[in-house]
Every structure is written in structure tokens, then in C-alpha cells.
Amino acid sequence: MGWQDIAADKRSRIAASIPSEWNINSIPDEKATFDYPATSGVLSAQDLELTGMSATQLVEKLAKGEVKSVDVTMAFCKRAAVAQQLTNCVHEFFPEMALKQAKELDDYFEREGKVVGPLHGLPISLKDQLRVKVCLRCPIA
């Protein structure tokens, strides 16, 4: 098996991890790529609003309970799925895992009335060659 086969297999596995409702219908020309998430039909108006906010704005709204972790995570997962289909930019894609953790954070916030830490519910993407386990409950040093 050559590198082309390995790369094709990897692309295929990532494509299979994208829910069908997040698939884009056609690849736009290069000039339209930047604005494509807004015109793709994959992201809702709320998704676009959430993914357009700064990290500071998001953690503020999450800490006040103005937005849910699941909604923020869903929006960023959809946007990442669109970006992957346009640019082949991810090494791995785990939307189910991210949404499960976001639900746990929402449940915690609902139960305790507070966040687990300063980045509570803020989705992150790591571009790395190694598998990295993220602890959402670990305090920032």
C-alpha cells in the first residue's frame, strides 16, 4: 500500500465522519470560498452568529448561560465540516465526541449554576500529528 492509498483511505474515513446533512452540494470557485459557509446552506443564522464571535465573547456568553455549549459546538462542527470539504484541512474529525462533551458541560452548568473553568464550552481544534487528550475540567495554569 503506497502513500496515495493511505491518504485516500484517511480522506475517506474523515468524509464518513461528516454527517450527511453537513455535506456541501458543490465546490465553489476559488473566489467564493471565503464566504461559502454563509451561502452553503449547512449553517443556520445562529451558527453563523456563534462562529463569528470571538473566543472572549463566547466564553462570556457561556458563563452567563446565554448560549449552550451544545449549540456552540454544533455550529463549529458544521463550520469545520464545510472547511474540510473545501480545503482538506483536518487530520481527524470527532463531532460525536465533541457534542457529547458539550452536553456534559451543559448538564453540569444546569446542575451547578457555574462553569467548570475559564474555557467552559469553548470548542478548540488542535492541528497536530499526535493524538492529544483534552481535559475540559483541568484548570488553566
Short mmCIF file of C-alpha atoms in Angstrom, two decimals:
data_model
loop_
_atom_site.label_atom_id
_atom_site.label_comp_id
_atom_site.label_asym_id
_atom_site.label_seq_id
_atom_site.Cartn_x
_atom_site.Cartn_y
_atom_site.Cartn_z
CA MET A 1 0.00 0.00 0.00
CA GLY A 2 1.53 3.31 -1.10
CA TRP A 3 1.11 6.75 0.43
CA GLN A 4 -1.61 7.62 -2.10
CA ASP A 5 -3.69 4.69 -0.87
CA ILE A 6 -3.10 5.63 2.76
CA ALA A 7 -4.07 9.26 2.06
CA ALA A 8 -7.18 8.21 0.14
CA ASP A 9 -8.21 5.90 2.99
CA LYS A 10 -7.73 8.73 5.51
CA ARG A 11 -9.76 11.19 3.40
CA SER A 12 -12.48 8.57 3.08
CA ARG A 13 -12.64 7.97 6.84
CA ILE A 14 -12.83 11.71 7.55
CA ALA A 15 -15.55 12.15 4.91
CA ALA A 16 -17.52 9.31 6.53
CA SER A 17 -17.36 11.11 9.89
CA ILE A 18 -19.22 14.13 8.46
CA PRO A 19 -22.99 13.78 8.88
CA SER A 20 -24.77 13.78 5.52
CA GLU A 21 -26.75 16.92 6.37
CA TRP A 22 -23.43 18.79 6.64
CA ASN A 23 -22.29 17.77 3.17
CA ILE A 24 -21.93 20.55 0.64
CA ASN A 25 -23.56 20.16 -2.76
CA SER A 26 -20.80 21.57 -4.92
CA ILE A 27 -17.36 23.08 -4.55
CA PRO A 28 -17.45 26.82 -5.26
CA ASP A 29 -14.87 28.56 -7.40
CA GLU A 30 -11.85 29.98 -5.56
CA LYS A 31 -13.30 33.50 -5.34
CA ALA A 32 -16.40 32.31 -3.47
CA THR A 33 -14.64 30.08 -0.93
CA PHE A 34 -14.23 32.70 1.82
CA ASP A 35 -17.96 33.46 2.00
CA TYR A 36 -19.07 29.92 1.31
CA PRO A 37 -20.04 28.94 4.88
CA ALA A 38 -22.73 31.65 4.79
CA THR A 39 -24.11 30.50 1.43
CA SER A 40 -23.60 26.73 1.76
CA GLY A 41 -26.95 26.07 3.41
CA VAL A 42 -25.22 23.96 6.07
CA LEU A 43 -25.01 26.64 8.77
CA SER A 44 -28.06 28.38 10.23
CA ALA A 45 -28.13 32.09 11.03
CA GLN A 46 -27.43 31.20 14.68
CA ASP A 47 -24.48 29.00 13.64
CA LEU A 48 -23.00 31.87 11.63
CA GLU A 49 -23.50 34.29 14.51
CA LEU A 50 -21.83 31.94 17.00
CA THR A 51 -18.88 31.12 14.73
CA GLY A 52 -18.45 34.82 14.02
CA MET A 53 -17.92 35.69 17.70
CA SER A 54 -14.54 35.98 19.35
CA ALA A 55 -13.44 33.40 21.92
CA THR A 56 -13.81 36.09 24.60
CA GLN A 57 -17.40 36.79 23.60
CA LEU A 58 -18.25 33.10 23.54
CA VAL A 59 -16.83 32.26 26.97
CA GLU A 60 -18.63 35.30 28.39
CA LYS A 61 -21.97 34.17 26.95
CA LEU A 62 -21.36 30.55 28.00
CA ALA A 63 -20.51 31.63 31.56
CA LYS A 64 -23.71 33.68 31.78
CA GLY A 65 -25.79 30.83 30.38
CA GLU A 66 -26.79 32.95 27.38
CA VAL A 67 -25.73 30.21 24.96
CA LYS A 68 -25.44 26.46 25.35
CA SER A 69 -22.21 24.53 24.85
CA VAL A 70 -24.02 22.12 22.52
CA ASP A 71 -25.16 24.96 20.25
CA VAL A 72 -21.69 26.49 20.09
CA THR A 73 -20.04 23.12 19.47
CA MET A 74 -22.59 22.15 16.82
CA ALA A 75 -22.00 25.43 14.99
CA PHE A 76 -18.23 24.99 14.98
CA CYS A 77 -18.50 21.32 13.96
CA LYS A 78 -20.65 22.29 10.99
CA ARG A 79 -18.22 25.04 10.00
CA ALA A 80 -15.27 22.64 10.33
CA ALA A 81 -17.11 20.10 8.16
CA VAL A 82 -17.60 22.71 5.45
CA ALA A 83 -13.96 23.81 5.71
CA GLN A 84 -12.79 20.18 5.46
CA GLN A 85 -14.80 19.59 2.33
CA LEU A 86 -13.39 22.74 0.74
CA THR A 87 -9.75 22.53 1.81
CA ASN A 88 -8.98 19.08 3.29
CA CYS A 89 -7.76 20.83 6.45
CA VAL A 90 -8.31 18.33 9.27
CA HIS A 91 -6.36 15.27 10.39
CA GLU A 92 -9.22 13.89 12.47
CA PHE A 93 -12.84 14.89 12.97
CA PHE A 94 -14.79 13.83 16.07
CA PRO A 95 -18.13 15.68 16.11
CA GLU A 96 -19.87 13.00 18.22
CA MET A 97 -17.19 13.19 20.90
CA ALA A 98 -17.27 16.99 20.91
CA LEU A 99 -21.07 17.11 21.16
CA LYS A 100 -21.07 14.53 23.97
CA GLN A 101 -18.61 16.64 25.98
CA ALA A 102 -20.63 19.78 25.25
CA LYS A 103 -23.79 18.07 26.56
CA GLU A 104 -21.93 17.07 29.73
CA LEU A 105 -20.86 20.70 30.20
CA ASP A 106 -24.43 21.93 29.68
CA ASP A 107 -25.69 19.38 32.20
CA TYR A 108 -23.03 20.50 34.70
CA PHE A 109 -23.93 24.17 34.20
CA GLU A 110 -27.63 23.38 34.60
CA ARG A 111 -26.99 21.39 37.79
CA GLU A 112 -24.30 23.57 39.43
CA GLY A 113 -25.09 27.01 38.03
CA LYS A 114 -21.44 27.65 37.19
CA VAL A 115 -18.79 26.80 34.62
CA VAL A 116 -16.11 24.14 35.11
CA GLY A 117 -13.29 26.53 34.15
CA PRO A 118 -12.40 29.64 32.17
CA LEU A 119 -12.82 27.96 28.77
CA HIS A 120 -16.03 26.09 29.65
CA GLY A 121 -17.77 25.06 26.43
CA LEU A 122 -15.35 26.77 24.05
CA PRO A 123 -14.62 24.40 21.16
CA ILE A 124 -10.99 24.06 20.17
CA SER A 125 -9.26 22.47 17.25
CA LEU A 126 -5.76 21.10 17.55
CA LYS A 127 -3.69 20.76 14.40
CA ASP A 128 -1.21 18.13 15.44
CA GLN A 129 0.27 14.88 14.24
CA LEU A 130 -0.21 13.24 17.64
CA ARG A 131 -3.38 12.23 19.39
CA VAL A 132 -3.95 14.68 22.24
CA LYS A 133 -6.43 14.04 25.02
CA VAL A 134 -8.07 17.25 26.24
CA CYS A 135 -9.28 17.61 29.80
CA LEU A 136 -12.13 20.11 29.92
CA ARG A 137 -12.20 20.11 33.70
CA CYS A 138 -8.49 20.88 34.15
CA PRO A 139 -7.74 24.40 35.40
CA ILE A 140 -5.58 26.66 33.29
CA ALA A 141 -2.18 27.12 34.96
#
